[in-house]
Tab-separated table of C-alpha atoms in Angstrom:
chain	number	residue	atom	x	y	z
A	30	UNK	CA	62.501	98.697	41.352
A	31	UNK	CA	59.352	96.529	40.715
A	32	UNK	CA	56.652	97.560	42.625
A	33	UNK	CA	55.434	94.417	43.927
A	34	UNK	CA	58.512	93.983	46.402
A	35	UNK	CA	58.640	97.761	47.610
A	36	UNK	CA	57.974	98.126	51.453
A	37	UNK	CA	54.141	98.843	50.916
A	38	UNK	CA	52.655	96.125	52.986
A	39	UNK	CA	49.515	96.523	54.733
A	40	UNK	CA	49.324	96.136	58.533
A	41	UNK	CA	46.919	92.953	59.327
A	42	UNK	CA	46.154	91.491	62.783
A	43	UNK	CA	48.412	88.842	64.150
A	44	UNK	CA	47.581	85.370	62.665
A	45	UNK	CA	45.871	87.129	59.851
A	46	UNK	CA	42.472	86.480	61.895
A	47	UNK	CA	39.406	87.959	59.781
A	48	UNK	CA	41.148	88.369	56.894
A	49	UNK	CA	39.707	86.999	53.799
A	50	UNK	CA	42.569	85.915	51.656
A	51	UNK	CA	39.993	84.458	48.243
A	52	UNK	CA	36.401	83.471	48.011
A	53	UNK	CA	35.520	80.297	47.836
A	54	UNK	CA	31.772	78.420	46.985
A	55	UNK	CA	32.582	75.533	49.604
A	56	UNK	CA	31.164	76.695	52.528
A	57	UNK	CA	31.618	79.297	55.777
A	58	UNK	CA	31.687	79.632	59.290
A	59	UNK	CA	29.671	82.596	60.754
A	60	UNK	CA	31.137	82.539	64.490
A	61	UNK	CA	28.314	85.547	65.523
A	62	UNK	CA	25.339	82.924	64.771
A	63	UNK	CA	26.836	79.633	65.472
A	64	UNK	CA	26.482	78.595	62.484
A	65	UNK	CA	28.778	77.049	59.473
A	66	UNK	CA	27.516	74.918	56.250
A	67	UNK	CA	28.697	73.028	53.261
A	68	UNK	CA	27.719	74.761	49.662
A	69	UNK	CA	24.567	76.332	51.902
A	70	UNK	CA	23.341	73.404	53.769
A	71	UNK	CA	23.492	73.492	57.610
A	72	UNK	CA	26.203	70.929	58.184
A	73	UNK	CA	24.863	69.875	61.166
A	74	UNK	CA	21.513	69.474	59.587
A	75	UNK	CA	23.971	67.164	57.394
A	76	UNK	CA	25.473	65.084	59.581
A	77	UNK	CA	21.787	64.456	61.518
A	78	UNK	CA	20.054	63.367	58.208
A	79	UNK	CA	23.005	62.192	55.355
A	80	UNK	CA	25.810	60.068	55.255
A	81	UNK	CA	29.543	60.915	55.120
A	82	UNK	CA	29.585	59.923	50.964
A	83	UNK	CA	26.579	62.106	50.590
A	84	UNK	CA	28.600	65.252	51.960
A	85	UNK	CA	31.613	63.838	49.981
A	86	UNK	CA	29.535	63.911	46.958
A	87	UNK	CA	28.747	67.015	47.633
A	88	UNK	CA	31.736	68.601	48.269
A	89	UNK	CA	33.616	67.312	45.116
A	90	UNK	CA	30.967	67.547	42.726
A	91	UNK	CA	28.936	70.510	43.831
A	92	UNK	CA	25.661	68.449	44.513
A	93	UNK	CA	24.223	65.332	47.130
A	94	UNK	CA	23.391	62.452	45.371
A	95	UNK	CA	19.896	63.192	43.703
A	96	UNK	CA	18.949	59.406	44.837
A	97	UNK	CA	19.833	56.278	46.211
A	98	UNK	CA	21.361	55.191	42.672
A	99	UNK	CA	23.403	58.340	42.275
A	100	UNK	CA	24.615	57.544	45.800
A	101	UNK	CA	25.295	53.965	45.535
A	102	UNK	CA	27.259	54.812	42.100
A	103	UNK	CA	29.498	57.453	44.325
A	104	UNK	CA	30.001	54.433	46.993
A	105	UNK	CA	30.681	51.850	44.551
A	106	UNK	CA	33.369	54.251	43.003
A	107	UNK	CA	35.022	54.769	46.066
A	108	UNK	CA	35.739	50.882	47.409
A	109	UNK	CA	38.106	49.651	45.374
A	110	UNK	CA	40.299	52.951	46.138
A	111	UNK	CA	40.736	51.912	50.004
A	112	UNK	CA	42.401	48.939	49.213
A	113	UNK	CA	46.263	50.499	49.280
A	114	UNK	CA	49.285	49.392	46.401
A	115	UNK	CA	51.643	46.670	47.345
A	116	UNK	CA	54.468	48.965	47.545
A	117	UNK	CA	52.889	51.113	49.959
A	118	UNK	CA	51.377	47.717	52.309
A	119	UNK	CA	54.575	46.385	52.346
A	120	UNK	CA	56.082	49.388	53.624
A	121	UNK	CA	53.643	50.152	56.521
A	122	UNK	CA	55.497	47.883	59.200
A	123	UNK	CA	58.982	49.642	59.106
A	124	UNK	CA	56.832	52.795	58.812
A	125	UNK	CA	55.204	51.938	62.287
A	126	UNK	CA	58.413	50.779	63.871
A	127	UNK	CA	59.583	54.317	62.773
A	128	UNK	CA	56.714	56.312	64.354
A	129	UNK	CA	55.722	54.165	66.849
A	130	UNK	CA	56.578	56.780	69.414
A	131	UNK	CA	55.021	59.778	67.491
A	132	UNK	CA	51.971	57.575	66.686
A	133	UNK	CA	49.502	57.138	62.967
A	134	UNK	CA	49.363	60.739	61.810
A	135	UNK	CA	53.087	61.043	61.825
A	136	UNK	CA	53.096	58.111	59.940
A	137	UNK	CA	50.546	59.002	57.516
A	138	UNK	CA	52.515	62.255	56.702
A	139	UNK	CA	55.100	59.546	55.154
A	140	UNK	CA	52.768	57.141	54.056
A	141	UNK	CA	50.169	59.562	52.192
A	142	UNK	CA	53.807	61.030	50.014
A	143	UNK	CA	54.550	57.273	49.364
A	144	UNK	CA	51.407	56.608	48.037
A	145	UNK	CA	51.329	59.654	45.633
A	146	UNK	CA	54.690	58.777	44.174
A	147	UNK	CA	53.437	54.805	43.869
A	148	UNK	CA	50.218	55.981	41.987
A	149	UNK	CA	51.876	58.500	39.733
A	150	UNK	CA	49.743	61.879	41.167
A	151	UNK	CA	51.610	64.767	39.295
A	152	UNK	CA	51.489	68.699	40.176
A	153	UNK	CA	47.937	69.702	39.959
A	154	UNK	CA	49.261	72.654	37.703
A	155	UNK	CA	50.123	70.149	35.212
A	156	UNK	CA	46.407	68.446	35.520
A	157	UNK	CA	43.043	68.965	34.021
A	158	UNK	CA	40.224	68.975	36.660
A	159	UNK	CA	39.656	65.440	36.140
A	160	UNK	CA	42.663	64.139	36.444
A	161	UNK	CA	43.063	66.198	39.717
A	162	UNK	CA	40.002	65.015	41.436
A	163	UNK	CA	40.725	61.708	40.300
A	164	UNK	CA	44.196	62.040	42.659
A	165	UNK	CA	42.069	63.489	45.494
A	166	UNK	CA	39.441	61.092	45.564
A	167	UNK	CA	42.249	58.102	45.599
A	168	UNK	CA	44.231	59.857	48.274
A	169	UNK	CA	41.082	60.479	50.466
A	170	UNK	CA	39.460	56.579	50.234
A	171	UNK	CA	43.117	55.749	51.178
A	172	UNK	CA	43.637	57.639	54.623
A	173	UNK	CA	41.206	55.368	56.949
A	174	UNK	CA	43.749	52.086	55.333
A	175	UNK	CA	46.852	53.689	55.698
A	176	UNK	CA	46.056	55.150	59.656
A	177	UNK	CA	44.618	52.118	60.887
A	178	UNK	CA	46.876	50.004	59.317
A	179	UNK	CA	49.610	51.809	61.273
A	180	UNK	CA	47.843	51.803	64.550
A	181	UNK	CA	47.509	48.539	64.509
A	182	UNK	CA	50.998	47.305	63.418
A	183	UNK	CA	52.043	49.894	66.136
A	184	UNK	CA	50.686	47.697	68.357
A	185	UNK	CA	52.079	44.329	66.984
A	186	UNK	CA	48.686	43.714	65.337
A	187	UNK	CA	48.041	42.486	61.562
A	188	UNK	CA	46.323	45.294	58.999
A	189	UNK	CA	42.893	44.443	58.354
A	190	UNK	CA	41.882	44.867	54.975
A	191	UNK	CA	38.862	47.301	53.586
A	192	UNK	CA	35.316	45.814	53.038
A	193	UNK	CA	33.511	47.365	50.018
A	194	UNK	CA	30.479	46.646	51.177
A	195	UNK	CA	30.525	48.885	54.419
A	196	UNK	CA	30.181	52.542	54.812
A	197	UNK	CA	32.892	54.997	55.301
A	198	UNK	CA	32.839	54.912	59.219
A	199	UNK	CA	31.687	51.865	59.323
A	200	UNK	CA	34.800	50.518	57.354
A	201	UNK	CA	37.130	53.269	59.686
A	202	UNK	CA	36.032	51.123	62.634
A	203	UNK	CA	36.136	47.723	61.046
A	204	UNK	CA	39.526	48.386	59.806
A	205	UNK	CA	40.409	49.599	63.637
A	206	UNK	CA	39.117	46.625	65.861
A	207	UNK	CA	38.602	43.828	63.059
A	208	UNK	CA	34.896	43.388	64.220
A	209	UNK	CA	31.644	43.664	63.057
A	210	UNK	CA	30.585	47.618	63.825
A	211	UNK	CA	27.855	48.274	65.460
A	212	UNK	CA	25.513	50.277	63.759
A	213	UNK	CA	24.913	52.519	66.557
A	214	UNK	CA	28.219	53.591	67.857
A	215	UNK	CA	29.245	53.463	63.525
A	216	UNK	CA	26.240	55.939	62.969
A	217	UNK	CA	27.777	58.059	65.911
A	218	UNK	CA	31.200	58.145	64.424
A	219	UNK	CA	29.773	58.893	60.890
A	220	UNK	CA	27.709	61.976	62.287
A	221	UNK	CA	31.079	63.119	63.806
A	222	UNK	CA	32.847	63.138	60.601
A	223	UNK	CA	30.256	64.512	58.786
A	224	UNK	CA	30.083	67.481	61.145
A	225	UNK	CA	34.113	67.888	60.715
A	226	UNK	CA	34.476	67.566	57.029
A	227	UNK	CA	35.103	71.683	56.333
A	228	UNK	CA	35.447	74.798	58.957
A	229	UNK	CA	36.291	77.792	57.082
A	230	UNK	CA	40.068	78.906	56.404
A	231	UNK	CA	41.370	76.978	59.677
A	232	UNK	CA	45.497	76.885	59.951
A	233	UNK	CA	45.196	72.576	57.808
A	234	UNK	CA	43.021	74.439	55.271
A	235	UNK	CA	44.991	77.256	54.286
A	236	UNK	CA	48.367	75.046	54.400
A	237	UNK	CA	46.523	72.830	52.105
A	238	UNK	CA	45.400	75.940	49.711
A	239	UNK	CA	48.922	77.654	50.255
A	240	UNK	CA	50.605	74.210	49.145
A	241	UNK	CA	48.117	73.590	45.618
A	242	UNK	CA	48.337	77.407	44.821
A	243	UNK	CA	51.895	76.479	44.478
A	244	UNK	CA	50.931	73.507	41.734
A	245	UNK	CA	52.060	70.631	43.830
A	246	UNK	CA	50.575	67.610	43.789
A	247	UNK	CA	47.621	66.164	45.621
A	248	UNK	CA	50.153	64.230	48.399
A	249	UNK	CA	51.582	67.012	49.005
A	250	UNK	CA	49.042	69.253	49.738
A	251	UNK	CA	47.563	66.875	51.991
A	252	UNK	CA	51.166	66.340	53.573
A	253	UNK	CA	51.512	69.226	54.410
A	254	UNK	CA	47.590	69.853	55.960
A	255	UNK	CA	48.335	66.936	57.885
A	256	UNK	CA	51.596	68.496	59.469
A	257	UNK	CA	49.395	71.453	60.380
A	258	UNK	CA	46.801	69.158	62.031
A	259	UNK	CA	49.331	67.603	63.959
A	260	UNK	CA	49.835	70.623	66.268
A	261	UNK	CA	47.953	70.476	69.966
A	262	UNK	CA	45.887	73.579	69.340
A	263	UNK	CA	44.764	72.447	65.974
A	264	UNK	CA	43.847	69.190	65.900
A	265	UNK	CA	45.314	67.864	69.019
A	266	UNK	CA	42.664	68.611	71.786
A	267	UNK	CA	39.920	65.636	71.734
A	268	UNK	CA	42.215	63.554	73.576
A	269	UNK	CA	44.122	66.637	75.548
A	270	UNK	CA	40.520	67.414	76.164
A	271	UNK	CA	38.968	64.207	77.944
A	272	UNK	CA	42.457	64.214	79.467
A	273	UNK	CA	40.943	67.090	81.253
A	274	UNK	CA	38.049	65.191	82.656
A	275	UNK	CA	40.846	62.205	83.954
A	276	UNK	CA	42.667	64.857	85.774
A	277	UNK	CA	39.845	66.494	87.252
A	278	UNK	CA	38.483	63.331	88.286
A	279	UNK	CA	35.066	63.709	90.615
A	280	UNK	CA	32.796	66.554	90.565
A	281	UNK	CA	34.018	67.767	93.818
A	282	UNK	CA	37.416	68.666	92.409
A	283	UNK	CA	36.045	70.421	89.562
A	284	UNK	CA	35.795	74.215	90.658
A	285	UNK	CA	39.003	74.123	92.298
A	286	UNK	CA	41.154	72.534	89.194
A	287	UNK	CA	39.599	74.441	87.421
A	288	UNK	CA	39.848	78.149	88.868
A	289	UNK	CA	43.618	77.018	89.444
A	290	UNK	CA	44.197	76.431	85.751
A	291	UNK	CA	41.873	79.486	85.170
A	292	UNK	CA	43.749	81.992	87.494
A	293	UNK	CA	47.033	81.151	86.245
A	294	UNK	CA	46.229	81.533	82.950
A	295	UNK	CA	45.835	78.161	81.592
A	296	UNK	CA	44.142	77.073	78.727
A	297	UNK	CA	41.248	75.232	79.468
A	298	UNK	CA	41.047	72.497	76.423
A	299	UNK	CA	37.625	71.758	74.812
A	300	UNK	CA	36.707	75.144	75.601
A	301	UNK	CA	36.495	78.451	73.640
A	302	UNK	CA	37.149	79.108	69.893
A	303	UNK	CA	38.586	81.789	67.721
A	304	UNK	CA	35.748	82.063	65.473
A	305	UNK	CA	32.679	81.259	67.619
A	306	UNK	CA	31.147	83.699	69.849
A	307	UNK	CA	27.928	81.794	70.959
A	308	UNK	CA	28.116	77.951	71.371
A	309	UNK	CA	29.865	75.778	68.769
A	310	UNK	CA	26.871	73.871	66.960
A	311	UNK	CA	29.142	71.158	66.332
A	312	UNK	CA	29.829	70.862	70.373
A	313	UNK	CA	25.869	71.007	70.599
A	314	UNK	CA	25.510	68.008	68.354
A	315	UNK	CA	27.974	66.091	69.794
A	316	UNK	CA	26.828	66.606	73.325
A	317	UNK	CA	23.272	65.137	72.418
A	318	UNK	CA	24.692	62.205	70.954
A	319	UNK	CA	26.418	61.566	74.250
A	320	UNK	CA	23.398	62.197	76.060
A	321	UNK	CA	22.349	59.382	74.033
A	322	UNK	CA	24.633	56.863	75.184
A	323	UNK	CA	24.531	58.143	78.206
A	324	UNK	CA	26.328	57.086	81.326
A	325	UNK	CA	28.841	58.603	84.383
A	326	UNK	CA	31.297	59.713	81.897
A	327	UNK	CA	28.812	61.587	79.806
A	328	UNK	CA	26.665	62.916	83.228
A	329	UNK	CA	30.653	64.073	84.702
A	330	UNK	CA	31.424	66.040	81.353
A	331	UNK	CA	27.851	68.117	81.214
A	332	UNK	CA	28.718	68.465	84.724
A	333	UNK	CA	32.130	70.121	84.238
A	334	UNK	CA	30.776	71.929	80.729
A	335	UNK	CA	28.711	73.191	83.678
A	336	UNK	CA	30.725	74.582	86.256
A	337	UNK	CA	33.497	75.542	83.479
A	338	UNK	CA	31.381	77.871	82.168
A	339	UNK	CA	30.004	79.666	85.364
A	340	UNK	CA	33.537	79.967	86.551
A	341	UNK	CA	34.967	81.538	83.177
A	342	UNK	CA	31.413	83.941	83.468
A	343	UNK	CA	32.683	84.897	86.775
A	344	UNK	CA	36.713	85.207	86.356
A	345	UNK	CA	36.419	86.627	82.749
A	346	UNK	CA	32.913	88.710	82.781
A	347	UNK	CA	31.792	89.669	79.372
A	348	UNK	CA	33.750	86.520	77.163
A	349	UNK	CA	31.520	84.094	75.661
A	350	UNK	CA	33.451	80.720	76.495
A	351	UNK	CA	31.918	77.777	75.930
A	352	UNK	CA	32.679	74.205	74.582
A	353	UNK	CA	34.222	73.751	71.143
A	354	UNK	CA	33.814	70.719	68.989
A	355	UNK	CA	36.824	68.628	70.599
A	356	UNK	CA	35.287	68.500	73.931
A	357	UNK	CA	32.410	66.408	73.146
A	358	UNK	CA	34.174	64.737	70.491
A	359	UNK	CA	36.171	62.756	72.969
A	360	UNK	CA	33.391	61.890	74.952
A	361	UNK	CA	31.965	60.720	71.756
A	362	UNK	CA	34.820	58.848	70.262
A	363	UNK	CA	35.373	57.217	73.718
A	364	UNK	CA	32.024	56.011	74.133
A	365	UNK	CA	32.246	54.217	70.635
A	366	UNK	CA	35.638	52.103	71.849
A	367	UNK	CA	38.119	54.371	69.190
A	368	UNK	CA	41.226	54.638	71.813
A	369	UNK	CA	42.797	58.328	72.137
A	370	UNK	CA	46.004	57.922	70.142
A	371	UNK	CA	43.458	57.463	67.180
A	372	UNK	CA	40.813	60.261	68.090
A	373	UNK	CA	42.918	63.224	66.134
A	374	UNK	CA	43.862	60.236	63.663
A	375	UNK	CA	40.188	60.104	62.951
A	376	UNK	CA	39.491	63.672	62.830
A	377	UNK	CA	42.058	63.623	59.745
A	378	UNK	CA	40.223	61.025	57.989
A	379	UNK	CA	37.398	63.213	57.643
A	380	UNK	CA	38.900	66.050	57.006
A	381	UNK	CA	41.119	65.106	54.253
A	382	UNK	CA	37.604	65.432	52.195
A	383	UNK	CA	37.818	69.383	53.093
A	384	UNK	CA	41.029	69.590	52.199
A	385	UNK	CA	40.922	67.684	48.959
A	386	UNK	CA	38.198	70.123	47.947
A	387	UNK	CA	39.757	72.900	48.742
A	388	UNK	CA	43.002	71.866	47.141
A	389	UNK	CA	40.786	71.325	43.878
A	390	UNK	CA	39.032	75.152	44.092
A	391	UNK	CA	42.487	76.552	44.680
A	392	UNK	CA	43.875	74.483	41.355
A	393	UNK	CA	41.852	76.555	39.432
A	394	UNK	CA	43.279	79.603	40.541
A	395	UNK	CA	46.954	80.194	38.988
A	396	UNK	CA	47.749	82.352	41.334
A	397	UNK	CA	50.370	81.724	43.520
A	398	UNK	CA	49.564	82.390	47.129
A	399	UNK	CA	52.741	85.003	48.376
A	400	UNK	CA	52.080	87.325	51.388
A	401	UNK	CA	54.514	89.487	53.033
A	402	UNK	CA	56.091	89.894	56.295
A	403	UNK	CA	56.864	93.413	57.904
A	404	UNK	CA	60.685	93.361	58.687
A	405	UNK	CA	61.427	94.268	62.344
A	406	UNK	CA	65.113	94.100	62.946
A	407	UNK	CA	68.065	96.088	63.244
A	408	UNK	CA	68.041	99.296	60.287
A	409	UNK	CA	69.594	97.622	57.498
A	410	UNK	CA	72.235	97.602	55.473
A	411	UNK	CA	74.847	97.446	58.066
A	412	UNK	CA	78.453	96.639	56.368
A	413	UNK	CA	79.495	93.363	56.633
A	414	UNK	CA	82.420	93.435	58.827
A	415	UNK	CA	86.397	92.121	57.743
A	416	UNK	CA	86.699	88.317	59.389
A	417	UNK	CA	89.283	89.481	62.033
């Protein structure tokens, strides 16, 4: 019997939390410090002081731009990308009458396969490095075009078309509204996705790397991230999270929601995480640029943050609970006009740089990621019975 499929599997915590599955140079997540970074620079530090291509830049090509040229190059190379085949334009209105119940990302899953097959992206197995960034890099400029393109035919609205001469958020919320940003609430946005770009070996992540250590092509990998993001305790919870704050509604009805949902043993979303045991920095950084815009929404959510977190110190002593990144986030994303069916939506479109990278470290691995389950039914082999 060959060796590798004998019953010799080794028993790993549910959800295979902790375990490191390959090394990677991309970045990390240290949950003890509150602390994560891209290729060793704080990414919070990051999204305070560089712009969304820098960290792009830097996560495709190892480096941030050495200057302004070397970034306006990277820009300039990305443009013409956003603007999306005819094949796939033309079928983006039947594609939002078809999801306009389950909203853009379902749609993008679609969209993002349709535009592989249109531009001709082959199995990254079959690829050279080039040729495989080249794919990722297309697929990535694309995702802003192709979600709020479907948003907005969703909503009986026309597509409004990429400008090369804006900025990555700034063209994400031009492309949204089909008005002139403003540079403010843009800068906001762009410091969000700057700050959710990469976060370790999350459940999108390792689909993605699963998916490319197979040899599939870009689209697919990212299909298939996407389908993971898509699930309410991945990527669901900015909007299930200020969804919270509508149902608490005034500050005097916040300790009793929430030691109801607490004592029964509800989740309470925008709070906790399964890495971080000391505040998320990203939830820190979000929170001051709320403070910034300030106003009652932004005073009620440091209020509930608040109470939230002297109620969880007093009902679960000893458990560090506090905000995670998708609290703030859709205080943030509210504050800057993006409406909620388009806050996970945007999450995506900065993400799909993370993913994209990672798909392109775990190219150059050949091998194929294959774990094993522990079978834990009934003592086989039981005959198989006569049809009576």
């Amino acid at each position: 019997m060959d060796g590798r499929f004998m019953n010799t599997t080794v028993e790993v915590p549910r959800g295979l939390a902790g375990v490191v599955v390959t090394e990677t140079q991309l970045g990390d997540v240290r949950g003890l410090e509150g602390f994560y970074h891209y290729r060793q620079y704080s990414a919070v530090e990051l999204a305070e002081n560089r712009t969304f291509e820098d960290v792009w830049h830097l996560m495709f090509r190892g480096a941030l731009p050495a200057d302004r040229a070397a970034r306006d190059a990277f820009a300039a190379e990305i443009a013409p990308l956003r603007h999306l085949p005819a094949d796939v334009r033309d079928a983006l209105p039947a594609l939002a009458r078809a999801t306009a119940a389950s909203g853009p990302l379902a749609g993008l899953r679609t969209a993002l396969s349709l535009l592989g097959a249109t531009a001709g992206f082959r199995p990254v197995y079959d690829l050279t490095p080039e040729a495989r960034a080249a794919d990722a890099l297309a697929a990535c400029a694309a995702v802003p075009t192709l979600l709020t393109a479907l948003y907005r035919l969703g909503r009986g609205l026309e597509p409004v078309e990429p400008r090369d001469d804006l900025p990555y958020a700034a063209n994400h919320l031009w492309m949204l509204t089909g008005e002139e940003p403003d540079p403010v609430r843009a800068r906001a946005v762009e410091r969000y996705l700057v700050s959710t770009v990469d976060h370790g070996f999350n459940a999108s992540t390792f689909t993605a790397r699963v998916i490319a250590s197979t040899g599939a092509d870009v689209a697919a990998c990212l299909t298939g991230a996407i389908g993971a993001l898509s699930g309410p305790l991945h990527g669901g919870a900015p909007s299930r999270a200020l969804d919270t704050l509508d149902a608490i509604g005034t500050v005097e009805r916040i300790g009793p929601w929430i030691r109801e949902r607490v004592l029964a043993g509800d989740r309470i979303m925008g709070f906790g995480h399964p890495v971080y045991r000391t505040e998320d920095p990203r939830s820190r950084m979000l929170r001051g640029i709320a403070r910034d815009f300030g106003g009652p929404l932004v005073d009620f959510a440091v209020e509930v943050e608040r109470q939230v977190e002297e109620i969880l110190a007093e009902l679960k002593p000893g458990r560090e609970l506090h905000t995670n990144v998708e609290f703030y986030a859709g205080v943030v994303m509210e504050l800057c006009g993006l409406p909620r069916e388009m806050f996970t939506p945007t999450f995506c479109a900065a993400r799909v740089v993370g993913w994209s990278a990672n798909i392109l470290e775990q190219a150059a691995d050949p091998k194929i990621i294959r774990p094993a389950a522990r079978y834990a039914g009934p003592t086989p082999p039981r005959p198989v019975p006569p049809l009576g």
